[in-house]
Amino acid sequence: HHVLDTTVNCVHLTEMLKGMYMFAAWVHGDPRKVIYPTDSYGQFCGQKDTLNENKTILFYFNILKCASPVVLINLQCPTTQLCVSKCPDRFATYIDVQASYRYKPDQWNYFRQFCKPGFNNPRKSVAQVLRDEDCPSMIIPSRPFLKRCFPDFSTKNGVLTVANQTTFKDGRGKTRNVTDLREAANGINNVLDARSVGMKIFEDYAISWYWILIGLFIAMIVSLLFLVLLRFTAGVLFWIFIFGVIGIIGYGIWHCYWEYDHLKGIPGSDLTVYDIGFQTDFRVYLQLRQTWLAFMIMLCVIEVIIILMLIFLRNRIRIAIALLKEGSRAIGYIMSTLFYPIVTFILIAICISYWAVTAVFLATSGEPVYKVMANQTLCKYANLTCDPETFNRTNVTKLCPGAQCTFAFYGGESLYHKYIFIFQLANAFVFLWLVNFAIALGQCTLAGAFASYYWASRKPADIPLWPLFSSFGRAIRYHTGSLAFGALILAIVQLIRVILEYLDHKLKGTQNSFTRFLLCCLKCCFWCLEKFLKFINRNAYIMIAIYGKNFCTSAKEAFFLLMRNVVRVAVLDKVTDFLLFLGKILVAGGVGVLAFFFFTQRIPVFAQEAPTLNYYWVPLLTVIIGSYLVAHGFFSVYAMCVDTLFLCFCEDLERNDGSTAKPYFMSASLHRILGKKELSPKKAVG
C-alpha cells in the first residue's frame, strides 16, 4: 500500500508540473524565432502564405545602432528590421536618392525596396522620413549571413574596406569610416571564422564517421575483454598497484634523502622557510635542506600508513578482491546486463530532448516590445510601451517632438512573461527528476538481476531464465513510487545547487567577502549532500530490488547495514574505484593511441585508408571521449554488480551462520576467504 500510494502521489505531482509549464510554454512559445529571422512587426521572413514568402533575409535600417553580433542574432537591435529578398549591393543615402529621383527613377526604385512596404513618397522631407523610419538613412553593400544582411567586409592592402571603399555617408550629413561598421558589428569576423571552422569540423565528421564508429566498436570489445580478464586478474592487478605505489613512494624517500644530503655544506641551504619568507619562484624552496627533509618525513608517514593498512586490512582486501572476481562471474552468467546502459541512454536522451524542446518554447515566448524613445528628458511618455502601427496617430509626437516608437526587446509585460524564469526552473527541476528516475530504474533493475544470481542456491542452475527482464518488470510494476521518491529528493538538492551557482554567477564582482564565504560554504555543503544522497539512494535501490520494501525503509536498512560493515565498505569502494578507473583509462587511452596513429597516417598498412582531414583532432577527441563513455557504461554495470553482491554478502553473513539449517549463499571462494572466525554462528537479523 505504501508503494502504491507513493507511486500515485509522485505520478500526480509530476503530471501537474509538466502540464502547468508545458501548456504555458507551448501556447506562448514559438521556436520558429530561433530558426527564422523576424521583422519589427513580428512576421517571419520567408514564411509561406505571407507577404514575406519571397523575402527570406532580414535587413537592418541602421546597423550602426547594433552594438554586437549577439544583439543581431538575438533580434534585439534597436532599429527597424525589414524582410527583403536580397541584400543591398551598393552605397546610397536617402538624401541623394531623393534629390535625384526625378531624373534617376531607377535609383529610387532600387532604394525603396529597402523602405517600409507601401512607402513611395520621395517628396516627404528627409527629417520626417528618418523620424518615422519610413526608409533607412543609408544602404551599404552587404551579404547574407545567418539570413541577415551584414556589411560585405574585405581587406585591401591591409586596409579594411566595404566594396573597395574605406568611407561612406551615413545619410545624416556625416562621412564615416568603415571601421565604424566593424565596431557596430563587433565580433562578426569571429562569427564568420567560427562558421568556417564549424564547416570544416562538419566535413571531418562526414568523412571519418565510419572510422569513428569502428573505434567505438573496438572500445566496446576491449571493455568486454577487460571485464572478462578482471575475473582472473583482479587480485594480480590490485597487488601490482599496491607494490607499485609502495615502490614509488620508497624511491621518493630515497630521492629526498639524496637531495637533503647533497645540499649539505652549500651556502644558504641551511636557511629555513621562515627566514626567506614567501617567494613567487618556488624553485627557491628546493634549494633548502629543510624542504627536502619535510618531503621525506611526509613520504615516510604515508609509506608507514599504507604498510600498516595492508597488514591490518589484508583480510578485508582479500574479500574485496574475491567480490570483484564474483562480480565478473555474475556478469558472465547474465551477459545481457552489459547492454542495459543502452536503455538508460535512450531514456536520458528522451529526457534531454523533452527538456530542450520545452526550454526553447519558453525562451521564445516573448513578443516584440516597442517603447517610446524621446530626445527630451522631460517627456512623460519616454520609455512607455507603444504600438508602431498606431503611434503616428497619437498625440505623443506633438507633445514630444522627435519621439519614436522603436523596438526595445523581445519579452512581455503580462503575468506569464514575468514568471518565465520560474517556468524555466520548473522545467529544469522536472528534467533533473526524470533523469534521476531513469538512472534509479537502471540501478534497481541491475541490482535485482545480480541479487537473483547471489541468492541462487545452485549457480547457475537456480538463476531465473530471464533475470534482467524479470527485474525490469518488477521495478516498473512495484517500485515506481519508491524510485520516483528517491529521484525527487536528489533532484531537489541538485536544483538548489543550480540556483546557488546562478546566484554566484549573478553576484560575482558585487558581493563582499562574507557573501562569497557563505556561498562557498553552501555550495560545498550541498555538493557533499548530493554525493551522500547518491550513495544512500544507490544502496536503497539495491535493498528495494532484494526485499521489495519502500524507499525509506530500504534506505534505513541499507545505511545501518553499511555502517555495521564500514571498514569493508571503505576498502571495497577504493579497490573497485581504482580498478574500474584504471580500466576506463586503459580502454580510452589504448583506443586513443590507435586512433592517433591511424588518423595521422602513421600506420603503413592503413595509410591509404586513412581519410584526409582538416583537423585530425576532431575524430581523435571524439573517439577518446566516446571510448571513455563506452567503457564507463560497461564498467558502471560492473560497479553495480559488485555493490549488489557486497550488500547481499553482508546480509548473508548476518542472517546465516553456515550451518545446515542456515547455509551461506556465497560462493566457495568467498566461503574460503572468510575463515573459521567468520563461520561462527550469528544471530539472525529481522
XYZ file of C-alpha atoms in Angstrom:
686
model
C 0.000 0.000 0.000
C 2.819 2.410 0.839
C 4.458 1.779 -2.528
C 1.209 2.250 -4.428
C 0.373 5.455 -2.533
C 3.830 6.864 -3.200
C 3.532 5.947 -6.853
C 0.186 7.684 -7.255
C 1.345 10.838 -5.469
C 4.608 11.090 -7.419
C 2.894 10.485 -10.753
C 0.175 13.038 -9.997
C 2.727 15.663 -8.910
C 4.869 15.042 -11.984
C 1.889 15.349 -14.313
C 0.770 18.577 -12.630
C 4.209 20.175 -13.025
C 4.561 19.011 -16.611
C 1.091 20.134 -17.565
C 1.458 23.540 -15.935
C 4.529 24.875 -17.692
C 4.287 22.751 -20.855
C 0.861 24.194 -21.621
C 2.071 27.726 -20.974
C 5.277 27.256 -22.962
C 3.709 25.527 -25.954
C 0.851 28.040 -26.148
C 3.004 31.168 -25.910
C 6.280 29.862 -27.319
C 7.257 29.801 -30.949
C 10.556 28.026 -31.747
C 10.493 29.436 -35.283
C 12.081 32.553 -33.753
C 15.228 30.507 -33.258
C 15.263 29.318 -36.878
C 13.800 32.179 -38.898
C 14.564 35.898 -38.607
C 11.660 38.106 -37.548
C 10.973 41.656 -38.680
C 9.902 44.549 -36.468
C 6.248 43.566 -36.830
C 6.781 40.019 -35.557
C 6.452 38.447 -39.013
C 8.831 35.675 -40.057
C 10.994 36.212 -43.106
C 10.338 33.598 -45.791
C 7.181 32.243 -44.147
C 4.853 30.654 -46.672
C 1.452 32.162 -47.474
C 2.503 35.589 -46.175
C 3.741 38.795 -47.762
C 7.275 37.782 -46.717
C 7.203 34.438 -48.534
C 9.832 35.545 -51.049
C 11.665 37.787 -48.593
C 13.934 35.443 -46.678
C 16.635 37.869 -45.442
C 16.453 40.377 -42.599
C 17.667 43.933 -43.253
C 18.564 46.454 -40.516
C 17.736 50.113 -41.203
C 20.707 51.393 -39.196
C 23.232 48.708 -38.393
C 25.352 51.274 -36.553
C 22.879 51.005 -33.671
C 23.682 47.345 -33.254
C 26.317 47.001 -30.580
C 27.408 43.410 -31.196
C 26.594 40.318 -33.259
C 24.924 38.806 -30.200
C 22.368 41.605 -30.410
C 21.859 40.889 -34.090
C 21.382 37.176 -33.643
C 19.005 37.684 -30.717
C 16.924 40.136 -32.770
C 17.234 42.912 -30.215
C 18.921 45.624 -32.253
C 17.174 48.967 -31.522
C 16.414 49.818 -35.144
C 13.712 48.950 -37.646
C 14.090 45.466 -39.106
C 12.633 44.593 -42.517
C 12.390 41.395 -44.553
C 13.936 41.726 -48.024
C 14.508 39.411 -50.948
C 18.184 40.330 -51.299
C 20.760 42.474 -49.525
C 21.843 45.870 -50.965
C 24.818 45.743 -53.308
C 25.767 49.449 -53.401
C 26.274 52.550 -51.284
C 23.360 55.006 -51.303
C 21.719 57.534 -48.985
C 18.122 58.639 -48.835
C 19.206 62.268 -49.232
C 20.973 61.590 -52.532
C 18.240 59.350 -53.869
C 15.527 61.886 -53.030
C 17.432 64.671 -54.730
C 17.771 62.724 -57.990
C 14.583 60.664 -58.105
C 13.076 62.804 -60.895
C 15.815 62.209 -63.453
C 17.118 58.923 -61.992
C 13.953 56.961 -61.110
C 15.818 53.658 -61.284
C 17.855 54.627 -58.209
C 14.686 55.422 -56.278
C 13.005 52.185 -57.369
C 16.052 50.246 -56.155
C 16.311 52.139 -52.862
C 12.626 51.949 -51.913
C 12.677 48.142 -51.815
C 14.521 48.630 -48.509
C 11.846 51.026 -47.208
C 8.716 50.027 -45.353
C 6.204 48.191 -47.578
C 3.951 50.594 -49.429
C 6.107 53.677 -48.928
C 6.539 55.561 -52.231
C 6.678 59.227 -51.354
C 10.101 60.664 -52.163
C 8.685 64.158 -51.671
C 8.394 63.601 -47.915
C 11.028 65.600 -46.059
C 14.208 63.834 -45.027
C 13.707 64.744 -41.371
C 10.206 63.238 -41.307
C 11.297 60.094 -43.168
C 14.164 59.492 -40.743
C 11.953 60.368 -37.774
C 9.245 57.915 -38.811
C 11.844 55.428 -40.090
C 9.999 55.018 -43.363
C 13.305 54.367 -45.106
C 16.857 53.740 -43.992
C 19.132 56.761 -43.981
C 21.668 54.736 -45.957
C 22.307 51.369 -47.510
C 25.674 49.714 -47.801
C 26.911 46.711 -49.807
C 26.039 43.637 -47.738
C 25.884 39.890 -47.984
C 23.537 37.460 -46.244
C 24.824 35.551 -43.240
C 22.528 33.586 -40.924
C 19.715 35.010 -43.092
C 20.652 38.564 -42.100
C 22.353 41.349 -44.088
C 25.850 42.117 -42.790
C 28.358 44.564 -44.317
C 30.484 42.961 -47.032
C 33.863 43.464 -45.364
C 37.082 42.834 -47.235
C 40.736 43.730 -46.785
C 42.707 45.514 -49.472
C 46.422 46.065 -48.899
C 45.884 45.564 -45.194
C 43.099 48.188 -45.041
C 39.520 47.311 -44.131
C 37.089 48.162 -46.935
C 33.496 47.672 -47.990
C 33.122 47.445 -51.779
C 36.684 48.813 -52.090
C 35.746 51.950 -50.143
C 37.098 52.976 -46.754
C 34.493 55.690 -46.079
C 30.756 56.072 -46.547
C 27.984 58.608 -45.988
C 25.685 57.848 -43.076
C 22.741 59.744 -44.645
C 22.727 62.272 -41.836
C 25.308 64.633 -43.259
C 28.423 62.839 -41.957
C 31.164 60.877 -43.665
C 32.275 57.906 -41.598
C 34.944 55.257 -41.809
C 34.022 51.645 -42.454
C 35.743 50.781 -39.187
C 32.616 52.213 -37.537
C 30.693 49.411 -39.179
C 33.239 46.974 -37.808
C 32.748 48.336 -34.300
C 28.970 48.257 -34.685
C 29.126 44.629 -35.775
C 31.837 43.755 -33.249
C 32.867 40.152 -33.461
C 31.348 39.447 -36.898
C 34.685 38.125 -38.153
C 34.847 35.809 -35.161
C 31.393 34.516 -36.010
C 32.423 34.041 -39.651
C 35.622 32.287 -38.608
C 33.654 30.113 -36.219
C 31.298 29.231 -39.063
C 34.269 28.328 -41.256
C 35.767 26.162 -38.530
C 32.368 24.616 -37.911
C 32.024 23.701 -41.581
C 35.477 22.107 -41.591
C 34.631 20.122 -38.460
C 31.387 19.006 -40.096
C 33.360 17.900 -43.163
C 35.754 15.934 -40.940
C 32.848 14.162 -39.277
C 31.247 13.448 -42.655
C 34.483 11.847 -43.891
C 35.534 9.985 -40.739
C 32.247 8.902 -39.110
C 32.725 5.353 -40.346
C 36.142 5.089 -38.706
C 34.846 6.728 -35.517
C 32.200 4.004 -35.213
C 34.892 1.370 -35.755
C 36.942 2.964 -32.955
C 33.954 2.908 -30.590
C 33.274 -0.729 -31.531
C 36.892 -1.569 -30.695
C 36.417 0.221 -27.357
C 33.359 -1.943 -26.672
C 35.264 -5.150 -27.453
C 38.229 -4.067 -25.306
C 35.872 -3.193 -22.427
C 34.280 -6.625 -22.610
C 37.688 -8.312 -22.687
C 38.866 -6.246 -19.731
C 35.830 -7.286 -17.667
C 36.453 -10.920 -18.568
C 40.167 -10.685 -17.698
C 39.322 -8.860 -14.484
C 37.669 -12.046 -13.263
C 41.057 -13.806 -13.309
C 43.472 -10.910 -12.764
C 41.696 -8.669 -10.227
C 43.997 -9.802 -7.418
C 47.135 -9.515 -9.532
C 46.213 -6.015 -10.767
C 45.500 -4.790 -7.260
C 48.721 -6.127 -5.728
C 50.770 -4.778 -8.637
C 49.215 -1.387 -7.947
C 49.885 -1.584 -4.192
C 53.511 -2.640 -4.533
C 53.989 -0.141 -7.328
C 52.764 2.673 -5.067
C 54.992 1.435 -2.226
C 57.973 1.307 -4.596
C 57.307 4.817 -5.989
C 56.981 6.304 -2.505
C 60.123 4.432 -1.423
C 62.019 5.937 -4.346
C 60.663 9.365 -3.359
C 62.005 8.903 0.184
C 65.419 7.930 -1.142
C 65.490 10.882 -3.566
C 64.535 13.337 -0.798
C 67.307 11.956 1.389
C 69.779 12.243 -1.516
C 68.807 15.883 -2.117
C 68.980 16.574 1.618
C 72.476 15.099 1.865
C 73.626 16.695 -1.422
C 72.785 20.217 -0.166
C 74.892 19.721 2.957
C 77.605 22.394 3.154
C 76.180 24.553 0.321
C 75.893 28.207 1.452
C 72.305 29.256 2.165
C 70.886 25.739 2.164
C 70.575 25.685 5.970
C 68.147 28.643 5.962
C 64.570 27.935 6.996
C 61.384 28.673 5.081
C 60.565 31.281 7.729
C 63.868 33.073 7.046
C 63.274 33.556 3.304
C 59.529 34.241 3.601
C 57.106 33.932 0.706
C 58.689 33.663 -2.753
C 56.856 33.593 -6.076
C 59.619 31.442 -7.579
C 59.060 28.123 -5.833
C 62.383 26.780 -7.087
C 63.989 28.804 -4.284
C 62.481 26.437 -1.733
C 64.060 23.445 -3.485
C 67.494 24.869 -2.582
C 66.751 24.436 1.143
C 67.582 21.267 3.106
C 64.539 21.889 5.295
C 62.220 21.492 2.279
C 63.574 18.061 1.354
C 63.538 16.974 4.989
C 59.843 17.892 5.215
C 59.101 15.989 1.982
C 60.991 12.952 3.270
C 59.081 12.943 6.574
C 55.698 13.240 4.819
C 56.512 10.407 2.420
C 57.715 8.223 5.289
C 54.452 8.784 7.148
C 52.417 7.903 4.028
C 54.551 4.798 3.447
C 54.063 3.600 7.030
C 50.291 4.199 6.853
C 49.967 2.175 3.643
C 52.027 -0.702 5.025
C 50.031 -0.765 8.269
C 46.765 -0.728 6.318
C 47.958 -3.682 4.251
C 48.909 -5.576 7.401
C 45.709 -4.936 9.365
C 43.260 -4.896 6.430
C 44.685 -7.803 4.480
C 41.608 -9.966 5.092
C 39.259 -7.143 4.061
C 41.257 -6.598 0.896
C 41.092 -10.319 0.100
C 37.289 -10.184 0.481
C 37.129 -7.128 -1.800
C 39.195 -8.879 -4.468
C 37.046 -12.012 -4.133
C 33.912 -9.886 -4.615
C 35.439 -8.362 -7.736
C 36.025 -11.841 -9.139
C 32.496 -12.864 -8.102
C 31.132 -9.833 -9.926
C 32.891 -10.900 -13.117
C 31.431 -14.376 -12.697
C 27.905 -12.972 -12.213
C 28.195 -10.820 -15.341
C 29.428 -13.881 -17.213
C 26.175 -15.667 -16.351
C 23.982 -12.614 -17.089
C 25.700 -11.081 -20.121
C 22.562 -9.133 -21.089
C 23.243 -6.724 -18.215
C 26.229 -5.314 -20.098
C 23.876 -3.879 -22.716
C 21.324 -2.392 -20.318
C 23.141 1.011 -20.293
C 21.774 1.428 -23.826
C 18.259 1.521 -22.331
C 19.335 4.106 -19.770
C 20.995 6.145 -22.516
C 17.781 6.140 -24.580
C 15.681 7.198 -21.583
C 18.085 10.020 -20.709
C 18.163 11.131 -24.365
C 14.348 11.352 -24.299
C 14.515 13.418 -21.097
C 17.097 15.768 -22.615
C 15.014 16.171 -25.778
C 11.887 16.913 -23.760
C 13.733 19.485 -21.625
C 15.387 21.152 -24.627
C 12.155 21.467 -26.649
C 10.234 22.902 -23.704
C 13.094 25.281 -22.857
C 13.125 26.557 -26.458
C 9.368 27.154 -26.370
C 9.738 29.033 -23.079
C 12.675 31.077 -24.347
C 10.743 32.084 -27.473
C 7.560 33.048 -25.625
C 8.284 36.765 -25.873
C 6.682 39.184 -28.306
C 8.241 42.346 -29.771
C 8.072 45.141 -27.217
C 8.211 48.740 -28.507
C 8.912 51.751 -26.341
C 8.824 55.497 -26.845
C 12.301 56.925 -27.426
C 12.297 60.697 -26.913
C 15.127 63.197 -27.145
C 13.545 65.369 -24.464
C 14.320 64.202 -20.955
C 11.092 65.738 -19.627
C 8.820 63.772 -21.946
C 6.375 61.898 -19.739
C 5.841 59.229 -22.397
C 9.521 58.248 -22.540
C 10.186 54.501 -22.084
C 6.474 53.679 -22.156
C 5.295 50.860 -24.401
C 3.720 51.782 -27.710
C 2.269 50.352 -30.919
C 4.276 51.276 -34.041
C 1.220 50.937 -36.295
C -0.839 53.494 -34.384
C 1.958 55.603 -32.932
C 1.797 58.295 -35.614
C -1.918 58.832 -34.919
C -1.346 59.579 -31.243
C -0.511 62.966 -29.738
C 2.847 61.738 -28.411
C 4.716 63.172 -31.400
C 3.071 66.546 -30.775
C 3.856 66.663 -27.063
C 7.350 65.208 -27.543
C 8.747 66.327 -30.929
C 11.158 63.807 -32.394
C 9.808 60.908 -30.320
C 9.863 57.489 -31.984
C 8.229 54.165 -31.312
C 11.225 51.849 -31.636
C 11.815 48.199 -30.983
C 13.217 47.588 -27.478
C 13.400 43.847 -26.800
C 11.582 40.558 -27.049
C 9.589 39.700 -23.992
C 6.343 40.818 -22.482
C 4.808 42.526 -19.513
C 1.990 40.088 -18.798
C 1.888 37.932 -15.675
C 3.018 34.943 -17.716
C 6.097 36.708 -19.092
C 7.125 37.859 -15.621
C 7.298 34.240 -14.456
C 9.113 32.728 -17.443
C 12.235 32.286 -15.292
C 10.174 30.343 -12.736
C 8.853 28.142 -15.524
C 12.415 27.529 -16.701
C 13.351 26.454 -13.170
C 10.339 24.127 -13.075
C 11.409 22.704 -16.432
C 14.941 22.155 -15.114
C 13.562 20.530 -11.950
C 11.401 18.043 -13.855
C 14.363 17.334 -16.140
C 16.575 16.503 -13.149
C 13.782 14.410 -11.647
C 13.250 12.383 -14.820
C 16.989 11.839 -15.385
C 17.478 10.656 -11.802
C 14.455 8.390 -12.167
C 15.920 6.836 -15.344
C 19.214 6.221 -13.530
C 17.375 4.821 -10.488
C 15.365 2.480 -12.702
C 18.588 1.161 -14.222
C 20.245 0.669 -10.840
C 17.227 -1.134 -9.390
C 16.917 -3.348 -12.477
C 20.575 -4.367 -12.431
C 20.504 -4.885 -8.659
C 17.521 -7.231 -8.982
C 19.257 -9.257 -11.692
C 22.513 -9.644 -9.748
C 20.680 -10.351 -6.473
C 18.890 -13.235 -8.192
C 22.343 -14.601 -9.016
C 23.685 -14.291 -5.462
C 20.656 -15.810 -3.721
C 20.550 -18.797 -6.076
C 21.432 -21.916 -4.092
C 22.943 -23.667 -7.086
C 24.678 -21.403 -9.583
C 23.801 -21.165 -12.422
C 21.020 -23.782 -12.299
C 18.754 -21.787 -9.952
C 19.198 -18.427 -11.698
C 15.885 -17.315 -13.338
C 15.591 -17.761 -17.082
C 15.424 -14.026 -17.894
C 16.779 -12.329 -14.749
C 17.260 -8.859 -16.275
C 13.847 -8.740 -17.942
C 12.130 -10.048 -14.801
C 13.918 -7.481 -12.637
C 12.922 -4.666 -15.010
C 9.283 -5.780 -14.869
C 9.305 -5.837 -11.058
C 10.893 -2.381 -10.886
C 8.269 -0.887 -13.206
C 5.289 -2.671 -11.658
C 6.043 -2.494 -7.941
C 8.797 0.041 -7.252
C 7.998 3.062 -9.442
C 6.881 5.159 -6.468
C 9.967 4.377 -4.403
C 12.295 5.114 -7.303
C 10.466 8.373 -8.069
C 10.656 9.422 -4.406
C 14.389 8.796 -4.234
C 14.889 10.666 -7.518
C 12.758 13.547 -6.187
C 14.960 14.037 -3.117
C 18.100 14.049 -5.237
C 16.548 16.401 -7.828
C 15.657 18.946 -5.117
C 19.252 19.045 -3.885
C 20.581 19.335 -7.440
C 18.169 22.181 -8.203
C 19.371 24.024 -5.093
C 22.942 23.604 -6.347
C 21.917 25.040 -9.729
C 20.305 28.042 -8.015
C 23.418 28.590 -5.884
C 25.606 28.523 -8.996
C 23.245 31.007 -10.664
C 23.381 33.330 -7.651
C 27.160 33.047 -7.517
C 27.366 33.989 -11.194
C 24.979 36.930 -10.815
C 26.577 38.286 -7.653
C 30.146 37.868 -8.844
C 32.005 41.144 -8.592
C 29.379 42.803 -6.384
C 29.452 40.615 -3.307
C 31.531 41.206 -0.215
C 33.896 38.713 1.399
C 31.275 37.384 3.807
C 28.815 36.699 0.959
C 31.481 34.871 -1.053
C 32.389 32.809 2.012
C 28.734 31.982 2.705
C 28.028 30.967 -0.889
C 31.185 28.872 -0.995
C 30.155 27.069 2.203
C 26.629 26.456 0.902
C 27.915 25.124 -2.419
C 30.354 22.820 -0.618
C 27.687 21.564 1.814
C 25.152 20.802 -0.911
C 27.833 19.142 -3.019
C 28.619 16.820 -0.109
C 24.891 16.276 0.490
C 24.367 15.307 -3.147
C 27.231 12.798 -3.011
C 25.844 11.322 0.214
C 22.320 11.048 -1.203
C 23.609 9.343 -4.351
C 25.401 6.799 -2.166
C 22.326 6.210 0.014
C 19.934 6.059 -2.946
C 22.130 3.574 -4.784
C 22.168 1.170 -1.848
C 18.491 1.808 -1.087
C 17.590 0.727 -4.636
C 19.575 -2.472 -4.089
C 17.586 -3.245 -0.933
C 14.348 -2.405 -2.779
C 15.280 -4.870 -5.520
C 16.082 -7.575 -2.934
C 13.196 -7.218 -0.455
C 10.637 -5.010 -2.246
C 10.179 -2.621 0.685
C 9.517 1.116 0.280
C 12.273 3.667 -0.180
C 12.565 4.988 3.379
C 12.678 1.528 4.962
C 15.177 0.287 2.385
C 17.398 3.369 2.792
C 17.416 2.939 6.587
C 18.240 -0.767 6.428
C 20.939 -0.226 3.802
C 22.533 2.599 5.803
C 22.753 0.658 9.061
C 23.915 -2.466 7.258
C 26.738 -0.485 5.672
C 27.632 1.168 8.973
C 27.982 -2.260 10.584
C 30.461 -3.097 7.805
C 32.029 0.329 7.375
C 35.596 -0.973 7.044
C 34.603 -3.411 4.334
C 32.716 -0.593 2.573
C 35.753 1.714 2.567
C 38.145 -0.970 1.326
C 35.757 -2.277 -1.319
C 34.982 1.200 -2.677
C 38.651 2.107 -3.037
C 39.659 -1.186 -4.632
C 36.692 -1.163 -7.025
C 37.023 2.526 -7.918
C 40.716 2.176 -8.692
C 40.405 -0.935 -10.830
C 37.466 0.458 -12.801
C 39.137 3.831 -13.256
C 42.264 2.046 -14.417
C 40.160 0.076 -16.879
C 38.485 3.221 -18.276
C 41.854 4.935 -18.726
C 43.358 1.862 -20.356
C 40.440 1.489 -22.788
C 40.218 5.184 -23.698
C 43.991 5.613 -23.824
C 44.658 2.463 -25.832
C 41.952 3.177 -28.407
C 43.023 6.847 -28.450
C 46.639 5.949 -29.247
C 45.486 3.608 -32.006
C 43.216 6.344 -33.414
C 46.049 8.897 -33.259
C 48.390 6.722 -35.338
C 45.576 5.931 -37.759
C 44.247 9.460 -38.383
C 47.784 10.891 -38.660
C 48.530 8.180 -41.263
C 51.400 6.699 -39.260
C 50.283 3.099 -39.701
C 51.782 1.976 -43.036
C 49.227 -0.784 -43.583
C 46.274 1.632 -43.288
C 47.969 4.783 -44.601
C 45.945 4.687 -47.817
C 42.682 4.020 -45.977
C 43.033 6.929 -43.540
C 40.881 9.935 -44.576
C 42.427 13.335 -45.309
C 41.161 15.683 -42.595
C 41.213 19.401 -41.849
C 41.683 18.760 -38.125
C 42.722 15.238 -37.173
C 41.991 16.017 -33.516
C 38.240 16.201 -34.238
C 37.707 12.450 -34.788
C 40.541 11.698 -32.356
C 38.883 13.509 -29.432
C 35.539 12.029 -30.423
C 36.986 8.522 -30.316
C 38.753 9.108 -26.974
C 35.725 10.667 -25.262
C 33.370 8.144 -26.832
C 35.604 5.247 -25.778
C 35.675 6.529 -22.215
C 31.876 6.796 -22.189
C 31.523 3.307 -23.660
C 33.895 1.918 -21.024
C 32.056 3.879 -18.327
C 28.765 2.329 -19.446
C 30.127 -1.223 -19.229
C 32.030 -0.651 -16.001
C 29.063 1.042 -14.326
C 27.301 -2.304 -14.691
C 30.305 -3.960 -13.075
C 30.313 -1.448 -10.208
C 26.588 -2.001 -9.647
C 27.176 -5.743 -9.659
C 29.911 -5.510 -7.014
C 27.818 -3.187 -4.814
C 24.821 -5.523 -5.034
C 26.888 -8.606 -4.240
C 28.511 -6.758 -1.334
C 25.154 -5.909 0.285
C 23.953 -9.446 -0.322
C 27.223 -10.705 1.185
C 26.724 -8.595 4.332
C 23.101 -9.733 4.628
C 24.202 -13.323 4.135
C 26.701 -13.043 6.996
C 24.121 -11.584 9.370
C 21.200 -13.848 8.501
C 23.033 -17.154 8.135
C 25.740 -18.960 10.071
C 26.925 -21.609 7.621
C 25.122 -24.427 9.341
C 22.907 -26.978 7.632
C 19.796 -25.096 8.742
C 21.160 -21.721 7.674
C 23.726 -22.251 4.942
C 25.577 -19.410 3.292
C 24.556 -18.406 -0.224
C 28.018 -17.048 -1.049
C 30.350 -18.776 -3.468
C 33.001 -21.270 -2.400
C 35.821 -18.741 -2.938
C 34.212 -16.209 -0.585
C 33.473 -19.010 1.857
C 37.160 -19.998 1.959
C 38.354 -16.423 2.458
C 36.101 -15.847 5.470
C 37.928 -18.378 7.599
C 36.756 -20.110 10.746
C 36.085 -16.951 12.762
C 33.546 -15.737 10.239
C 31.803 -19.112 10.264
C 30.784 -18.867 13.901
C 27.010 -18.727 14.427
C 25.491 -15.260 14.384
C 22.151 -14.043 15.456
C 19.837 -13.691 12.518
C 18.672 -10.180 11.739
C 14.976 -9.487 11.334
